[in-house]
Short mmCIF file of C-alpha atoms in Angstrom, two decimals:
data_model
loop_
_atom_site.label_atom_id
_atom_site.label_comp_id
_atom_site.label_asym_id
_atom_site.label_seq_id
_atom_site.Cartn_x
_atom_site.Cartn_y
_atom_site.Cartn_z
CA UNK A 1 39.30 151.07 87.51
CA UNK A 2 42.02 149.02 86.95
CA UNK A 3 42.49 147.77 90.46
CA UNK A 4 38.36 146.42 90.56
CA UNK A 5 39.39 143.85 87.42
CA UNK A 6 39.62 140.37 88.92
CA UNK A 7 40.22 138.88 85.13
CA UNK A 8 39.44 139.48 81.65
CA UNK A 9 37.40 137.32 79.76
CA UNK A 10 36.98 137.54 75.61
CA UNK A 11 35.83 135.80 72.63
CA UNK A 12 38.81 136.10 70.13
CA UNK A 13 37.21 134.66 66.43
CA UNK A 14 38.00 135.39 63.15
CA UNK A 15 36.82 138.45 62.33
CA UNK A 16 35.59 139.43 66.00
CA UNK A 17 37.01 140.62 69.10
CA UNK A 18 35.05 141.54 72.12
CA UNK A 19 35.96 141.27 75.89
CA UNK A 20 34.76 141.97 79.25
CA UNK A 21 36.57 143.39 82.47
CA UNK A 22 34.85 141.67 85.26
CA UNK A 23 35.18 142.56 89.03
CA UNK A 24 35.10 139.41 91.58
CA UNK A 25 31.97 139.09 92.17
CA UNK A 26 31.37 138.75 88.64
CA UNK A 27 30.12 142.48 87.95
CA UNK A 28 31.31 143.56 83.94
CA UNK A 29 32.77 146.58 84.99
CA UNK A 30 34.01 147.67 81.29
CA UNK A 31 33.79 145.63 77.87
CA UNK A 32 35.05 146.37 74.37
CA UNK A 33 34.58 144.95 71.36
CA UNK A 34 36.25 146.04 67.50
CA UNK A 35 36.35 143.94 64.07
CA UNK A 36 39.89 143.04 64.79
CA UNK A 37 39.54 139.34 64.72
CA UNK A 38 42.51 136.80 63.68
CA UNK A 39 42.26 137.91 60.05
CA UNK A 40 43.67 141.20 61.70
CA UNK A 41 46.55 140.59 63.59
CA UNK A 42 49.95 140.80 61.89
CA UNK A 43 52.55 138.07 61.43
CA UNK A 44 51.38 136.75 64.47
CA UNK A 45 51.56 139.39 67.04
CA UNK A 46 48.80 138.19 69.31
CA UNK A 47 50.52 139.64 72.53
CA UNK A 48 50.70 142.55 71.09
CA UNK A 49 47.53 143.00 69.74
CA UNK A 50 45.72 141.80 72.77
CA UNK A 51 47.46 144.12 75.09
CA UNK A 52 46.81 147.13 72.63
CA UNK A 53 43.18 146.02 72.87
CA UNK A 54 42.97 145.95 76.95
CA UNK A 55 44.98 149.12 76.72
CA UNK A 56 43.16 150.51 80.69
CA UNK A 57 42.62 147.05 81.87
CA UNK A 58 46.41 145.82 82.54
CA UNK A 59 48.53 146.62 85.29
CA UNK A 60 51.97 145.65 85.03
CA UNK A 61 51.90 145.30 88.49
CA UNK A 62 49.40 143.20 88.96
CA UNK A 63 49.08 140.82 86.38
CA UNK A 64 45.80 138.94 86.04
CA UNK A 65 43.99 136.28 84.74
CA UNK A 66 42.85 136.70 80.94
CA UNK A 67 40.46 133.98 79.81
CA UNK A 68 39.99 133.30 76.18
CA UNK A 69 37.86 131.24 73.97
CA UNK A 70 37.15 130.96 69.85
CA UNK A 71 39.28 130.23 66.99
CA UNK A 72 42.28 131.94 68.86
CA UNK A 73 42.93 128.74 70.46
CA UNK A 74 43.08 127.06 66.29
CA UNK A 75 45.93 126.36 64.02
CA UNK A 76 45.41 130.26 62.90
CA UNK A 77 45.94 131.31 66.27
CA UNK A 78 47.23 132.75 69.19
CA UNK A 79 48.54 129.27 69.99
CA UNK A 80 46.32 125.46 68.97
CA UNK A 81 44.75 124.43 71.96
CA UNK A 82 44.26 120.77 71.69
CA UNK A 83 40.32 119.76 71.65
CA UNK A 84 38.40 117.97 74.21
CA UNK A 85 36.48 114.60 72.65
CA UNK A 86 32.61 114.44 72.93
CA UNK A 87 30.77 113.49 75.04
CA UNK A 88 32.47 116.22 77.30
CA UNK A 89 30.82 117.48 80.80
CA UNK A 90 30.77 121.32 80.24
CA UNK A 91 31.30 121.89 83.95
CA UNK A 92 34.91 120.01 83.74
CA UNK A 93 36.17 122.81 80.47
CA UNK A 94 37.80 124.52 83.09
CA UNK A 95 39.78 122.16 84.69
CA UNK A 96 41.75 121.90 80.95
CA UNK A 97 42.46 125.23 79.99
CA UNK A 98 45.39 125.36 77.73
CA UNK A 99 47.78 128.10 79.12
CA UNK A 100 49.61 130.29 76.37
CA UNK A 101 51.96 132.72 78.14
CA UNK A 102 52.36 135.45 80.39
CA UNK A 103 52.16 139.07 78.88
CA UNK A 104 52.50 142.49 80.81
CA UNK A 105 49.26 142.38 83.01
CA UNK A 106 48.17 139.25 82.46
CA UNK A 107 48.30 135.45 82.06
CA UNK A 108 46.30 133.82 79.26
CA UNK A 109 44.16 130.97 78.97
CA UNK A 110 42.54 129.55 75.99
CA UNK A 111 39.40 127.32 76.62
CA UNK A 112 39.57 124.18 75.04
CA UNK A 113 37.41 123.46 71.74
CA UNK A 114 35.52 119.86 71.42
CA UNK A 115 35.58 117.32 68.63
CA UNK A 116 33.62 114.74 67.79
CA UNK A 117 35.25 111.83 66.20
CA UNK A 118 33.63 110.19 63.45
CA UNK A 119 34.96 108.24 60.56
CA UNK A 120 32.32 109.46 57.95
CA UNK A 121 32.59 113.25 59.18
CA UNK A 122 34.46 114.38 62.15
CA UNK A 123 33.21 117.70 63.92
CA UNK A 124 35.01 120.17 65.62
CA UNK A 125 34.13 123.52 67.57
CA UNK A 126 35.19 126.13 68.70
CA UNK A 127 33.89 129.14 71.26
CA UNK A 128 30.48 127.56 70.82
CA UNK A 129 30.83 125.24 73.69
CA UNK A 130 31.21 128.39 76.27
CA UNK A 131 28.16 129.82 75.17
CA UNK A 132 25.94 126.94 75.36
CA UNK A 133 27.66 126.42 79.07
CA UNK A 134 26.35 130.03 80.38
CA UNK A 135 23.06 129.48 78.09
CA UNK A 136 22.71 125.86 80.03
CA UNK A 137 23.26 128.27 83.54
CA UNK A 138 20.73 131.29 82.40
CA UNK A 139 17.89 128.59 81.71
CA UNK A 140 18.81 126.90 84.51
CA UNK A 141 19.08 123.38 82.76
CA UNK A 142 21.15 120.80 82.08
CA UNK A 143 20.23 119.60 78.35
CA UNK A 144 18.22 120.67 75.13
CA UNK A 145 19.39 121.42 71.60
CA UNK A 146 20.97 124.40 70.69
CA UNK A 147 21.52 126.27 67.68
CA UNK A 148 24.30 129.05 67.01
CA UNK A 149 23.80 130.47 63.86
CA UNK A 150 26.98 131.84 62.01
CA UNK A 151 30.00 131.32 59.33
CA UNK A 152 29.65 127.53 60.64
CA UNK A 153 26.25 126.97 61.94
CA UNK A 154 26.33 124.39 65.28
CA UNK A 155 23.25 122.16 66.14
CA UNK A 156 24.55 120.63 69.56
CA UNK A 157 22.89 117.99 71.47
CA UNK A 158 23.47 118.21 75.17
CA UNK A 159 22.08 115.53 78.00
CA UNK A 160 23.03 115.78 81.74
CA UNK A 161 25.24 118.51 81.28
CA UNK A 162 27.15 116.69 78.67
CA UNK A 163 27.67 117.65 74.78
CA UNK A 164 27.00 114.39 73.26
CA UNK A 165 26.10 115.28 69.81
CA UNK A 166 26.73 117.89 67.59
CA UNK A 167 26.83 119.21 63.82
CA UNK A 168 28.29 121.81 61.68
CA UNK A 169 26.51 123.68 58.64
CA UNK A 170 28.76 126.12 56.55
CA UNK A 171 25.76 128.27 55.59
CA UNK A 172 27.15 132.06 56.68
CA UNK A 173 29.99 130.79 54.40
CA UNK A 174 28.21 129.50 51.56
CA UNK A 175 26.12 132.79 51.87
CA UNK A 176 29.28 134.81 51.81
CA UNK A 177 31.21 133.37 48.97
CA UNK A 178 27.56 133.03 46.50
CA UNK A 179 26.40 136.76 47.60
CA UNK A 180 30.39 137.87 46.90
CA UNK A 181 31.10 136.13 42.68
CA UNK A 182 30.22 133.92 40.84
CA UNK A 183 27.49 133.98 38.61
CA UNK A 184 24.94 134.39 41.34
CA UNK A 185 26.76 137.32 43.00
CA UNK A 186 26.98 139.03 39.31
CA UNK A 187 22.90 139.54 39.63
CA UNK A 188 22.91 140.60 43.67
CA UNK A 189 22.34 144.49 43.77
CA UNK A 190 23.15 145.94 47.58
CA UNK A 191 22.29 144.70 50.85
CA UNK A 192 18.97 145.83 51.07
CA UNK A 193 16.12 143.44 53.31
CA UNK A 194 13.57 142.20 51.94
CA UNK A 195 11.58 140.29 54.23
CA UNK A 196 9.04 138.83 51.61
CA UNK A 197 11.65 137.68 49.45
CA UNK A 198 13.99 136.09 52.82
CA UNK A 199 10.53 133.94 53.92
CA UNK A 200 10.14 132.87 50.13
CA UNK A 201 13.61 131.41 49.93
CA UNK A 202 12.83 129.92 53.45
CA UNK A 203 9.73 128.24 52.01
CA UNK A 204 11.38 127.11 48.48
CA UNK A 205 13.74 124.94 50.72
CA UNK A 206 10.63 123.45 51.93
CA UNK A 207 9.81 122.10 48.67
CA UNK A 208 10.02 118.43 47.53
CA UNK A 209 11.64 119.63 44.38
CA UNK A 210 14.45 122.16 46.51
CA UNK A 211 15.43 118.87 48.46
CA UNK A 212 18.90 119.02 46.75
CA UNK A 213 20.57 122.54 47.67
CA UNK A 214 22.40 122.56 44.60
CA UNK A 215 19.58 122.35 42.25
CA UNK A 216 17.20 124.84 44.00
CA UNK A 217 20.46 127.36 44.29
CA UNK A 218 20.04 127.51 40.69
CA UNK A 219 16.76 129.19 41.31
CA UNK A 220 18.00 132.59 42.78
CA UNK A 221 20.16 132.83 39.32
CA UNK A 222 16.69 132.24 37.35
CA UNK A 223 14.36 134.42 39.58
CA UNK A 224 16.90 137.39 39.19
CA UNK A 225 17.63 136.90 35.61
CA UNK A 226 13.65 136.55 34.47
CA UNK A 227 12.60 139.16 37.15
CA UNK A 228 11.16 136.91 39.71
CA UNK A 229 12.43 138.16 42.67
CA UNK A 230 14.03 141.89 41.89
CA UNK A 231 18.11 141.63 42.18
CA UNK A 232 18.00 144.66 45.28
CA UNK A 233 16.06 141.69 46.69
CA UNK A 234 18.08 138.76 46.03
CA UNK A 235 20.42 138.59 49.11
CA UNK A 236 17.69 137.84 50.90
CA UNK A 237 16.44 135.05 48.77
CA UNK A 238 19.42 133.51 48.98
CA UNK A 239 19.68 133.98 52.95
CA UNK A 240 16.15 132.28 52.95
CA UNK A 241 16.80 129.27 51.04
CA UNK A 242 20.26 128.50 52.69
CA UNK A 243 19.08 129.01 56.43
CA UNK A 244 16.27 126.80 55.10
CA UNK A 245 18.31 124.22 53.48
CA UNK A 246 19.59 124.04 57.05
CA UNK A 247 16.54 124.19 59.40
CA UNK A 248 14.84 121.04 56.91
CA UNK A 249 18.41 118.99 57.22
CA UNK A 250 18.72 119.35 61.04
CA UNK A 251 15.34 118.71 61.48
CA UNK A 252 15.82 115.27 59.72
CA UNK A 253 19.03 114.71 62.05
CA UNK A 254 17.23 115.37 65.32
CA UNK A 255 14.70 113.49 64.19
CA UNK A 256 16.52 110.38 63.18
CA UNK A 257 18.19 110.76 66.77
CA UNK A 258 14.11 110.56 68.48
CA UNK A 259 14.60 113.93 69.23
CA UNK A 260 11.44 117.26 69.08
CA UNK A 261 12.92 119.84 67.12
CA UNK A 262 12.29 122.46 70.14
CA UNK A 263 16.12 124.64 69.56
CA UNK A 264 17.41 126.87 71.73
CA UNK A 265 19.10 129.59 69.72
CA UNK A 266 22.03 131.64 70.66
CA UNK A 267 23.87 134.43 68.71
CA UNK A 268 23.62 137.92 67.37
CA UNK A 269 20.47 139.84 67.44
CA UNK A 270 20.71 139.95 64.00
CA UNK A 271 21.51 135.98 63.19
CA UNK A 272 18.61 134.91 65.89
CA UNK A 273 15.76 137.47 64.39
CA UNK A 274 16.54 135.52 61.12
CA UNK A 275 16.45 132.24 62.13
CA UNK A 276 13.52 132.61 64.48
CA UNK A 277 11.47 133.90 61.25
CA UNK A 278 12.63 130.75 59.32
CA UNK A 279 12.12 128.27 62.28
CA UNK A 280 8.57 129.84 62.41
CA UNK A 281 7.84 128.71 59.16
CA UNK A 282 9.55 125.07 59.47
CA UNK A 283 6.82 125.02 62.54
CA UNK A 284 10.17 124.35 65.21
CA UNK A 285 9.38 125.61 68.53
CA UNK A 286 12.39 127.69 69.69
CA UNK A 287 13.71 130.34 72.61
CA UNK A 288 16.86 132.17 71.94
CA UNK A 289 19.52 134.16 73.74
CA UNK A 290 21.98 136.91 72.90
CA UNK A 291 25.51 135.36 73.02
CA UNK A 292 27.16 138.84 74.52
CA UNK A 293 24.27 138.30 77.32
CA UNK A 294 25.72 134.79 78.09
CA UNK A 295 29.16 134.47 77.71
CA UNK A 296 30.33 136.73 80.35
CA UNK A 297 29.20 134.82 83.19
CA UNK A 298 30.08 131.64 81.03
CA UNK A 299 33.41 132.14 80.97
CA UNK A 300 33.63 133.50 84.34
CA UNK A 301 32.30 130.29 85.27
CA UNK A 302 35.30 128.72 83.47
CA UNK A 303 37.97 130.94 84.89
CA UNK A 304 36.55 129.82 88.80
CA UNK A 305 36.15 126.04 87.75
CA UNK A 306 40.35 126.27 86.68
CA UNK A 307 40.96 128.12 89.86
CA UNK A 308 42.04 131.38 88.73
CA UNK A 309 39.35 133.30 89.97
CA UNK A 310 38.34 132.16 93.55
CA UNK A 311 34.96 131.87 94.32
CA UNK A 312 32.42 134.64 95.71
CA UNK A 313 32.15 134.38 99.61
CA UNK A 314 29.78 131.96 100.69
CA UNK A 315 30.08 129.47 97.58
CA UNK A 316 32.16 126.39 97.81
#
């Protein structure tokens, strides 16, 4: 197998590691994925770690191209690779890859993240811009708005190929620390879902009254501790009101910019089947796409566009 691997292409985040082993002509021929993100890789061994995790893949013969974006190119780690500044042409990523070193097999890249300067609220990202490059290629377009649910949500604006726009909600991390102490977490009993109780939270953050988050958080304390919504059922609640907190705030932003909420979501199977539900209710007309579905050719595309991957025969 190992001699059929052109490069190897991964998304390295926090608590994630997946990768694919793609032939030349862009085929996956093998892909792997664990829980080992940054938060599990040891006084900073990422050479290590990364060439336990190809294991099959390298040949210290042949060394190839490995192609990496996510938060291993942060301050946390494999080595900081320095953002690009909105607006940014997607197509160009690849021309600024940020090389990190050679390792026994291969030669890593990091893709670039973006940042968006402003003196209010500056934005940064990371990983996301890949994906919405190969979700830009599957749809065969060249703008919308796109929304990757996660620890930091992204709504990203892109026109004419270029990311223009975009902005960051921590609701996976609000969800996390609330569900995990605190006075809210004391009442949450397991991790059961509860549909009804996930499209009630959605539609409290629809309410005039639940226009500030931090007084309509209040109510999943209250509705657990009177027996409004049963505790086995409160995670959901919660999920509900924050990913609607979110949905009614971006709305307003794309709004304000003259923009139809119409989002293009990309993520998890998991992440997208709960935000579809909630953007049905907020009445936002949305597709979506599986990031592992996308981010393959994405990067592939990235890997060609630097030149370490030449291009199939036939295609300039």
């Amino acid at each position: 197998m190992t001699q059929d691997i052109t490069c190897i292409l991964a998304d390295w985040g926090t608590t994630n590691l997946r990768a694919w082993a793609v032939a030349d002509d862009g085929r996956v021929i093998d892909q792997r994925g664990q829980g080992g993100g940054l938060l599990a890789v040891r006084d900073g061994r990422f050479a290590e770690s990364f060439a336990t995790f190809c294991g099959d893949w390298l040949d210290t013969r042949r060394p190839i191209p490995a192609v990496l974006s996510g938060m291993v190119g942060s301050k946390l780690g494999w080595k900081e690779a320095p953002y690009l500044t909105a607006p940014v042409a997607l197509a160009d990523i690849g021309r600024q890859l940020c090389f990190v070193e050679d390792i026994a097999g291969a030669s890593v890249w990091i893709v670039p993240g973006v940042r968006l300067d402003d003196p209010a609220q500056p934005e940064v990202m990371r990983g996301e811009e890949a994906q919405i490059l190969g979700a830009l290629a599957m749809l065969g377009r060249d703008g919308g708005v796109f929304l990757l649910p996660g620890t930091h949500a992204k709504w990203a604006i892109v026109e004419a190929g270029r990311l223009i726009a975009f902005r960051t909600y921590m609701t996976g991390e609000i969800y996390g620390l609330l569900r995990g102490a605190g006075t809210i977490g004391q009442l949450i009993e397991g991790d059961e879902r509860d549909p009804a109780a996930f499209r009630r939270g959605v539609e409290r953050s629809r309410s005039p009254d639940a226009a500030n988050l931090l007084h309509s958080l209040f109510s999943v304390r209250t509705l657990g501790l009177l027996g409004g919504v049963a505790r086995r059922s409160l995670a959901s609640y919660l999920s509900g009101l924050l990913i609607g907190a979110e949905l009614q705030d971006g709305t307003r932003w794309l709004e304000g910019r003259g923009l139809t909420p119409s989002l293009t979501l990309i993520g998890s199977p998991e992440m997208i089947e709960a935000y579809a539900v909630a953007g049905e209710l907020c009445a936002l007309g949305q597709t979506s796409l599986e990031s592992s579905a996308i981010l393959p050719a994405a990067l592939l595309a990235i890997a060609r566009a630097a030149g370490l991957v030449p291009n199939p025969p036939g295609r300039p």
